[in-house]
PDB file of C-alpha atoms in Angstrom:
ATOM      1  CA  ALA A 909      -4.687  -2.752 -20.823  1.00 77.00           C
ATOM      2  CA  GLN A 910      -2.277  -0.912 -18.592  1.00 86.00           C
ATOM      3  CA  ARG A 911       0.703  -2.650 -17.077  1.00 92.00           C
ATOM      4  CA  VAL A 912       3.751  -1.696 -14.994  1.00 96.00           C
ATOM      5  CA  THR A 913       6.884  -3.817 -14.887  1.00 97.00           C
ATOM      6  CA  GLN A 914       9.649  -3.550 -12.324  1.00 97.00           C
ATOM      7  CA  PRO A 915      12.224  -6.123 -13.410  1.00 96.00           C
ATOM      8  CA  GLU A 916      14.246  -6.158 -10.182  1.00 96.00           C
ATOM      9  CA  LYS A 917      12.663  -7.575  -7.020  1.00 96.00           C
ATOM     10  CA  LEU A 918      15.809  -6.899  -4.992  1.00 97.00           C
ATOM     11  CA  LEU A 919      18.520  -4.289  -5.418  1.00 98.00           C
ATOM     12  CA  SER A 920      21.500  -3.685  -3.160  1.00 97.00           C
ATOM     13  CA  VAL A 921      23.947  -0.809  -3.401  1.00 97.00           C
ATOM     14  CA  PHE A 922      26.568   0.649  -1.113  1.00 97.00           C
ATOM     15  CA  LYS A 923      26.097   3.952   0.643  1.00 97.00           C
ATOM     16  CA  GLY A 924      27.216   6.802  -1.589  1.00 97.00           C
ATOM     17  CA  ALA A 925      26.811   4.799  -4.788  1.00 97.00           C
ATOM     18  CA  PRO A 926      24.329   5.789  -7.503  1.00 97.00           C
ATOM     19  CA  VAL A 927      21.079   3.892  -7.620  1.00 97.00           C
ATOM     20  CA  GLU A 928      18.568   3.339 -10.407  1.00 97.00           C
ATOM     21  CA  LEU A 929      15.290   1.483  -9.974  1.00 98.00           C
ATOM     22  CA  LYS A 930      13.810   0.456 -13.278  1.00 97.00           C
ATOM     23  CA  CYS A 931      10.189   0.838 -14.314  1.00 97.00           C
ATOM     24  CA  ASN A 932       8.606   0.144 -17.686  1.00 97.00           C
ATOM     25  CA  TYR A 933       4.963   0.628 -18.509  1.00 95.00           C
ATOM     26  CA  SER A 934       2.418  -0.281 -21.111  1.00 93.00           C
ATOM     27  CA  TYR A 935      -0.468   2.071 -21.788  1.00 88.00           C
ATOM     28  CA  SER A 936      -2.229   3.206 -24.940  1.00 82.00           C
ATOM     29  CA  GLY A 937      -2.377   6.907 -24.233  1.00 80.00           C
ATOM     30  CA  SER A 938      -0.705   9.514 -22.051  1.00 80.00           C
ATOM     31  CA  PRO A 939      -0.346   8.069 -18.568  1.00 86.00           C
ATOM     32  CA  GLU A 940       0.564   9.723 -15.349  1.00 88.00           C
ATOM     33  CA  LEU A 941       3.473   8.000 -13.615  1.00 91.00           C
ATOM     34  CA  PHE A 942       4.287   7.821  -9.917  1.00 93.00           C
ATOM     35  CA  TRP A 943       6.817   6.360  -7.545  1.00 95.00           C
ATOM     36  CA  TYR A 944       5.516   5.233  -4.159  1.00 95.00           C
ATOM     37  CA  VAL A 945       7.755   4.169  -1.278  1.00 96.00           C
ATOM     38  CA  GLN A 946       7.124   2.048   1.777  1.00 95.00           C
ATOM     39  CA  TYR A 947       9.650   2.278   4.596  1.00 95.00           C
ATOM     40  CA  SER A 948       9.776  -0.475   7.189  1.00 92.00           C
ATOM     41  CA  ARG A 949       6.644  -0.518   9.355  1.00 90.00           C
ATOM     42  CA  GLN A 950       5.199   2.533   7.585  1.00 92.00           C
ATOM     43  CA  ARG A 951       2.374   2.999   5.148  1.00 94.00           C
ATOM     44  CA  LEU A 952       2.698   3.410   1.427  1.00 95.00           C
ATOM     45  CA  GLN A 953       3.425   7.031   0.540  1.00 93.00           C
ATOM     46  CA  LEU A 954       3.964   9.057  -2.600  1.00 92.00           C
ATOM     47  CA  LEU A 955       7.610   9.760  -3.378  1.00 94.00           C
ATOM     48  CA  LEU A 956       7.220  11.678  -6.615  1.00 91.00           C
ATOM     49  CA  ARG A 957       5.085  12.037  -9.737  1.00 88.00           C
ATOM     50  CA  HIS A 958       6.254  12.901 -13.202  1.00 84.00           C
ATOM     51  CA  ILE A 959       3.996  15.915 -13.727  1.00 78.00           C
ATOM     52  CA  SER A 960       5.546  17.789 -10.819  1.00 77.00           C
ATOM     53  CA  ARG A 961       9.074  17.258 -12.176  1.00 73.00           C
ATOM     54  CA  GLU A 962      10.528  17.798  -8.717  1.00 75.00           C
ATOM     55  CA  SER A 963      13.257  16.064  -6.769  1.00 76.00           C
ATOM     56  CA  ILE A 964      12.252  14.456  -3.501  1.00 83.00           C
ATOM     57  CA  LYS A 965      14.905  13.244  -1.044  1.00 90.00           C
ATOM     58  CA  GLY A 966      17.394  13.503  -3.900  1.00 90.00           C
ATOM     59  CA  PHE A 967      15.405  11.161  -6.156  1.00 94.00           C
ATOM     60  CA  THR A 968      14.422  12.077  -9.688  1.00 93.00           C
ATOM     61  CA  ALA A 969      12.553  10.242 -12.410  1.00 93.00           C
ATOM     62  CA  ASP A 970      12.173  11.127 -16.052  1.00 87.00           C
ATOM     63  CA  LEU A 971       9.335   9.912 -18.197  1.00 89.00           C
ATOM     64  CA  ASN A 972      10.681   8.488 -21.465  1.00 90.00           C
ATOM     65  CA  LYS A 973       7.699   7.968 -23.733  1.00 88.00           C
ATOM     66  CA  GLY A 974       9.800   6.443 -26.501  1.00 90.00           C
ATOM     67  CA  GLU A 975      11.103   3.698 -24.238  1.00 91.00           C
ATOM     68  CA  THR A 976       7.936   3.701 -22.075  1.00 93.00           C
ATOM     69  CA  SER A 977      10.095   3.950 -18.981  1.00 95.00           C
ATOM     70  CA  PHE A 978      10.058   5.920 -15.755  1.00 95.00           C
ATOM     71  CA  HIS A 979      13.233   4.919 -13.956  1.00 96.00           C
ATOM     72  CA  LEU A 980      13.949   6.289 -10.476  1.00 96.00           C
ATOM     73  CA  LYS A 981      17.451   7.615  -9.866  1.00 95.00           C
ATOM     74  CA  LYS A 982      19.543   8.997  -7.061  1.00 96.00           C
ATOM     75  CA  PRO A 983      23.202   9.928  -7.466  1.00 96.00           C
ATOM     76  CA  PHE A 984      24.308   9.074  -3.919  1.00 96.00           C
ATOM     77  CA  ALA A 985      22.318   6.482  -1.984  1.00 97.00           C
ATOM     78  CA  GLN A 986      21.848   6.814   1.771  1.00 97.00           C
ATOM     79  CA  GLU A 987      21.103   4.047   4.276  1.00 97.00           C
ATOM     80  CA  GLU A 988      17.742   5.649   5.047  1.00 96.00           C
ATOM     81  CA  ASP A 989      16.735   5.072   1.412  1.00 97.00           C
ATOM     82  CA  SER A 990      16.373   1.365   2.148  1.00 98.00           C
ATOM     83  CA  ALA A 991      12.720   0.597   1.469  1.00 97.00           C
ATOM     84  CA  MET A 992      10.272  -1.004  -0.942  1.00 97.00           C
ATOM     85  CA  TYR A 993       9.671   1.105  -4.028  1.00 98.00           C
ATOM     86  CA  TYR A 994       6.637   0.787  -6.274  1.00 98.00           C
ATOM     87  CA  CYS A 995       6.190   2.346  -9.670  1.00 97.00           C
ATOM     88  CA  ALA A 996       2.566   3.128 -10.528  1.00 95.00           C
ATOM     89  CA  LEU A 997       0.557   4.373 -13.473  1.00 92.00           C
ATOM     90  CA  SER A 998      -2.718   6.237 -13.659  1.00 88.00           C
ATOM     91  CA  GLY A 999      -4.554   6.450 -16.921  1.00 77.00           C
ATOM     92  CA  VAL A1000      -7.015   8.998 -18.168  1.00 67.00           C
ATOM     93  CA  GLY A1001     -10.472   8.414 -16.819  1.00 62.00           C
ATOM     94  CA  SER A1002     -12.813   9.257 -14.029  1.00 55.00           C
ATOM     95  CA  ALA A1003     -11.608   6.508 -11.696  1.00 61.00           C
ATOM     96  CA  ARG A1004      -7.934   7.343 -12.024  1.00 76.00           C
ATOM     97  CA  GLN A1005      -7.068   3.957 -10.597  1.00 85.00           C
ATOM     98  CA  LEU A1006      -3.436   3.242  -9.889  1.00 91.00           C
ATOM     99  CA  THR A1007      -1.800   0.254 -11.543  1.00 93.00           C
ATOM    100  CA  PHE A1008       1.263  -0.801  -9.550  1.00 96.00           C
ATOM    101  CA  GLY A1009       4.342  -2.769 -10.417  1.00 97.00           C
ATOM    102  CA  SER A1010       5.402  -5.614  -8.164  1.00 96.00           C
ATOM    103  CA  GLY A1011       7.974  -3.461  -6.372  1.00 97.00           C
ATOM    104  CA  THR A1012      11.726  -3.356  -5.841  1.00 98.00           C
ATOM    105  CA  GLN A1013      13.234  -3.815  -2.394  1.00 98.00           C
ATOM    106  CA  LEU A1014      16.205  -1.467  -2.165  1.00 98.00           C
ATOM    107  CA  THR A1015      18.884  -2.122   0.427  1.00 98.00           C
ATOM    108  CA  VAL A1016      21.626   0.431   0.938  1.00 97.00           C
ATOM    109  CA  LEU A1017      24.611  -1.176   2.576  1.00 97.00           C
ATOM    110  CA  PRO A1018      26.916   0.761   4.931  1.00 95.00           C
TER     111      PRO A1018
ATOM    112  CA  GLU B1470      -5.413  16.879   9.918  1.00 54.00           C
ATOM    113  CA  THR B1471      -6.211  13.188  10.415  1.00 70.00           C
ATOM    114  CA  GLY B1472      -4.752  10.670   8.005  1.00 90.00           C
ATOM    115  CA  VAL B1473      -6.427   7.614   6.521  1.00 95.00           C
ATOM    116  CA  THR B1474      -7.303   4.995   9.106  1.00 96.00           C
ATOM    117  CA  GLN B1475      -8.395   1.392   8.632  1.00 97.00           C
ATOM    118  CA  SER B1476      -9.917  -1.205  10.895  1.00 96.00           C
ATOM    119  CA  PRO B1477      -9.327  -3.843  11.956  1.00 97.00           C
ATOM    120  CA  THR B1478      -5.559  -4.076  11.614  1.00 96.00           C
ATOM    121  CA  HIS B1479      -5.739  -7.796  11.020  1.00 96.00           C
ATOM    122  CA  LEU B1480      -8.219 -10.650  11.175  1.00 96.00           C
ATOM    123  CA  ILE B1481      -8.575 -14.333  10.494  1.00 98.00           C
ATOM    124  CA  LYS B1482     -11.562 -15.901   8.729  1.00 97.00           C
ATOM    125  CA  THR B1483     -12.402 -19.306   7.354  1.00 97.00           C
ATOM    126  CA  ARG B1484     -13.279 -20.147   3.788  1.00 97.00           C
ATOM    127  CA  GLY B1485     -16.886 -19.342   2.917  1.00 97.00           C
ATOM    128  CA  GLN B1486     -17.293 -16.648   5.559  1.00 98.00           C
ATOM    129  CA  GLN B1487     -17.965 -12.972   4.932  1.00 98.00           C
ATOM    130  CA  VAL B1488     -15.831 -10.029   6.033  1.00 98.00           C
ATOM    131  CA  THR B1489     -16.235  -6.263   6.294  1.00 98.00           C
ATOM    132  CA  LEU B1490     -13.267  -3.923   6.317  1.00 98.00           C
ATOM    133  CA  ARG B1491     -13.530  -0.248   7.188  1.00 98.00           C
ATOM    134  CA  CYS B1492     -11.758   2.894   6.114  1.00 97.00           C
ATOM    135  CA  SER B1493     -11.940   6.485   7.287  1.00 96.00           C
ATOM    136  CA  SER B1494     -10.741   8.927   4.683  1.00 92.00           C
ATOM    137  CA  GLN B1495      -8.446  11.842   5.300  1.00 90.00           C
ATOM    138  CA  SER B1496     -10.127  15.075   6.272  1.00 86.00           C
ATOM    139  CA  GLY B1497     -11.434  16.924   3.224  1.00 85.00           C
ATOM    140  CA  HIS B1498     -11.277  13.890   0.918  1.00 89.00           C
ATOM    141  CA  ASN B1499     -14.384  12.621  -0.863  1.00 90.00           C
ATOM    142  CA  THR B1500     -12.881   9.764  -2.885  1.00 91.00           C
ATOM    143  CA  VAL B1501     -11.877   6.363  -1.549  1.00 93.00           C
ATOM    144  CA  SER B1502     -10.095   3.616  -3.473  1.00 94.00           C
ATOM    145  CA  TRP B1503      -9.545   0.041  -2.313  1.00 97.00           C
ATOM    146  CA  TYR B1504      -6.601  -2.140  -3.260  1.00 97.00           C
ATOM    147  CA  GLN B1505      -5.662  -5.751  -2.603  1.00 98.00           C
ATOM    148  CA  GLN B1506      -1.983  -6.522  -2.067  1.00 96.00           C
ATOM    149  CA  ALA B1507      -1.048 -10.184  -2.135  1.00 95.00           C
ATOM    150  CA  LEU B1508       2.260 -11.252  -0.629  1.00 92.00           C
ATOM    151  CA  GLY B1509       5.169 -10.201  -2.823  1.00 90.00           C
ATOM    152  CA  GLN B1510       2.979  -8.236  -5.208  1.00 93.00           C
ATOM    153  CA  GLY B1511       2.074  -4.620  -5.751  1.00 95.00           C
ATOM    154  CA  PRO B1512      -1.367  -3.337  -4.793  1.00 96.00           C
ATOM    155  CA  GLN B1513      -4.155  -4.219  -7.220  1.00 96.00           C
ATOM    156  CA  PHE B1514      -7.110  -1.886  -7.725  1.00 94.00           C
ATOM    157  CA  ILE B1515     -10.463  -3.249  -6.537  1.00 96.00           C
ATOM    158  CA  PHE B1516     -12.804  -0.264  -6.882  1.00 94.00           C
ATOM    159  CA  GLN B1517     -13.237   3.406  -6.129  1.00 93.00           C
ATOM    160  CA  TYR B1518     -16.043   5.411  -4.546  1.00 93.00           C
ATOM    161  CA  TYR B1519     -16.687   9.072  -5.207  1.00 89.00           C
ATOM    162  CA  ARG B1520     -19.415  10.884  -3.291  1.00 88.00           C
ATOM    163  CA  GLU B1521     -21.096   7.595  -2.310  1.00 90.00           C
ATOM    164  CA  GLU B1522     -21.170   6.159  -5.849  1.00 91.00           C
ATOM    165  CA  GLU B1523     -18.939   3.455  -7.328  1.00 91.00           C
ATOM    166  CA  ASN B1524     -16.652   5.259  -9.750  1.00 87.00           C
ATOM    167  CA  GLY B1525     -14.620   2.486 -11.339  1.00 88.00           C
ATOM    168  CA  ARG B1526     -13.878  -1.162 -10.737  1.00 91.00           C
ATOM    169  CA  GLY B1527     -10.924  -3.440 -11.302  1.00 91.00           C
ATOM    170  CA  ASN B1528     -10.935  -7.088 -12.279  1.00 93.00           C
ATOM    171  CA  PHE B1529     -12.575  -8.469  -9.132  1.00 96.00           C
ATOM    172  CA  PRO B1530     -15.694 -10.662  -8.903  1.00 96.00           C
ATOM    173  CA  PRO B1531     -19.030  -9.316  -7.630  1.00 96.00           C
ATOM    174  CA  ARG B1532     -18.505 -10.909  -4.225  1.00 97.00           C
ATOM    175  CA  PHE B1533     -16.243  -7.928  -3.604  1.00 98.00           C
ATOM    176  CA  SER B1534     -18.556  -5.022  -2.879  1.00 97.00           C
ATOM    177  CA  GLY B1535     -18.362  -1.700  -1.152  1.00 96.00           C
ATOM    178  CA  LEU B1536     -20.100   1.284   0.293  1.00 96.00           C
ATOM    179  CA  GLN B1537     -19.284   4.894   0.934  1.00 95.00           C
ATOM    180  CA  PHE B1538     -21.104   6.864   3.579  1.00 94.00           C
ATOM    181  CA  PRO B1539     -22.089  10.556   3.699  1.00 92.00           C
ATOM    182  CA  ASN B1540     -18.997  11.312   5.817  1.00 90.00           C
ATOM    183  CA  TYR B1541     -16.957   9.659   3.002  1.00 91.00           C
ATOM    184  CA  SER B1542     -15.811   6.739   5.123  1.00 94.00           C
ATOM    185  CA  SER B1543     -16.042   3.434   3.298  1.00 96.00           C
ATOM    186  CA  GLU B1544     -16.501  -0.303   3.709  1.00 97.00           C
ATOM    187  CA  LEU B1545     -15.195  -3.195   1.677  1.00 98.00           C
ATOM    188  CA  ASN B1546     -17.251  -6.376   1.906  1.00 98.00           C
ATOM    189  CA  VAL B1547     -16.103  -9.742   0.675  1.00 98.00           C
ATOM    190  CA  ASN B1548     -18.541 -12.659   0.574  1.00 97.00           C
ATOM    191  CA  ALA B1549     -17.811 -16.366   0.258  1.00 97.00           C
ATOM    192  CA  LEU B1550     -14.181 -15.953   1.208  1.00 98.00           C
ATOM    193  CA  GLU B1551     -11.606 -18.006  -0.652  1.00 97.00           C
ATOM    194  CA  LEU B1552      -8.089 -18.901   0.386  1.00 97.00           C
ATOM    195  CA  ASP B1553      -6.702 -16.600  -2.313  1.00 96.00           C
ATOM    196  CA  ASP B1554      -8.419 -13.637  -0.673  1.00 98.00           C
ATOM    197  CA  SER B1555      -5.697 -13.702   1.965  1.00 98.00           C
ATOM    198  CA  ALA B1556      -3.907 -10.394   1.463  1.00 97.00           C
ATOM    199  CA  LEU B1557      -3.306  -6.892   2.749  1.00 97.00           C
ATOM    200  CA  TYR B1558      -6.229  -4.645   1.901  1.00 98.00           C
ATOM    201  CA  LEU B1559      -5.352  -1.006   1.431  1.00 97.00           C
ATOM    202  CA  CYS B1560      -7.609   1.974   1.393  1.00 97.00           C
ATOM    203  CA  ALA B1561      -6.564   5.275  -0.180  1.00 95.00           C
ATOM    204  CA  SER B1562      -8.347   8.596  -0.102  1.00 93.00           C
ATOM    205  CA  SER B1563      -8.046  11.604  -2.351  1.00 89.00           C
ATOM    206  CA  SER B1564      -9.726  14.929  -2.921  1.00 85.00           C
ATOM    207  CA  GLY B1565     -11.445  13.940  -6.134  1.00 69.00           C
ATOM    208  CA  GLN B1566      -9.775  16.698  -8.074  1.00 63.00           C
ATOM    209  CA  VAL B1567      -7.859  16.138 -11.319  1.00 59.00           C
ATOM    210  CA  GLN B1568      -4.291  14.932 -10.771  1.00 59.00           C
ATOM    211  CA  GLU B1569      -4.926  14.447  -7.057  1.00 75.00           C
ATOM    212  CA  THR B1570      -2.615  12.386  -4.853  1.00 84.00           C
ATOM    213  CA  GLN B1571      -3.930   9.243  -3.199  1.00 89.00           C
ATOM    214  CA  TYR B1572      -3.064   8.885   0.491  1.00 92.00           C
ATOM    215  CA  PHE B1573      -2.914   5.356   1.804  1.00 95.00           C
ATOM    216  CA  GLY B1574      -3.987   3.855   5.075  1.00 96.00           C
ATOM    217  CA  PRO B1575      -1.941   1.262   6.989  1.00 96.00           C
ATOM    218  CA  GLY B1576      -3.985  -1.633   5.638  1.00 97.00           C
ATOM    219  CA  THR B1577      -5.916  -4.584   7.028  1.00 97.00           C
ATOM    220  CA  ARG B1578      -4.211  -7.956   6.927  1.00 97.00           C
ATOM    221  CA  LEU B1579      -6.743 -10.702   6.139  1.00 98.00           C
ATOM    222  CA  LEU B1580      -5.934 -14.378   6.510  1.00 98.00           C
ATOM    223  CA  VAL B1581      -8.410 -16.924   5.175  1.00 97.00           C
ATOM    224  CA  LEU B1582      -7.995 -20.472   6.467  1.00 96.00           C
TER     225      LEU B1582
END
């Protein structure tokens, strides 16, 4: 069975401070990992995916297969980064369903 | 390009009733996935439709059913509503290609009393 764990429901940091949102997964195979973000009053949207290995809005995430982690990082948080962040996993298969973690609410304080 | 739309935005039903939720996929997308998001939880996969056929199902009972139409829009039907069905129902569309991105709609908020 596939599972995604986000241990922190709430995370607060000050503007300009580094931020790391943790994500651990369980999957017997080679998963595809994603970070989705939901800003206030907006729909869920893709932030980044590990296969593209790109930085979006200054965020990066590295897939660590040994630790089964896919933590999201940003060196200098901005107030506009305040949002709900969901880590998600897609396994191999025709359905390619997304399995989401329970989310981390990030608040960047001024 | 039109994004994913869902209707209605919210509705209230009583236990035992039936409900139909609708989703219009993004232009050019032939795959629709439905998710249930309970309060304080991440979205949970219900099922997916690809070219009008069910293409995968999560751990939901048969009273959750769906349809996809030739224009790739989709319906989610829930029979014999239970209190625990109260949630935000999300629809996501994708192109059906390998490693495609799923684009989410705004959701329908369902309250079962």
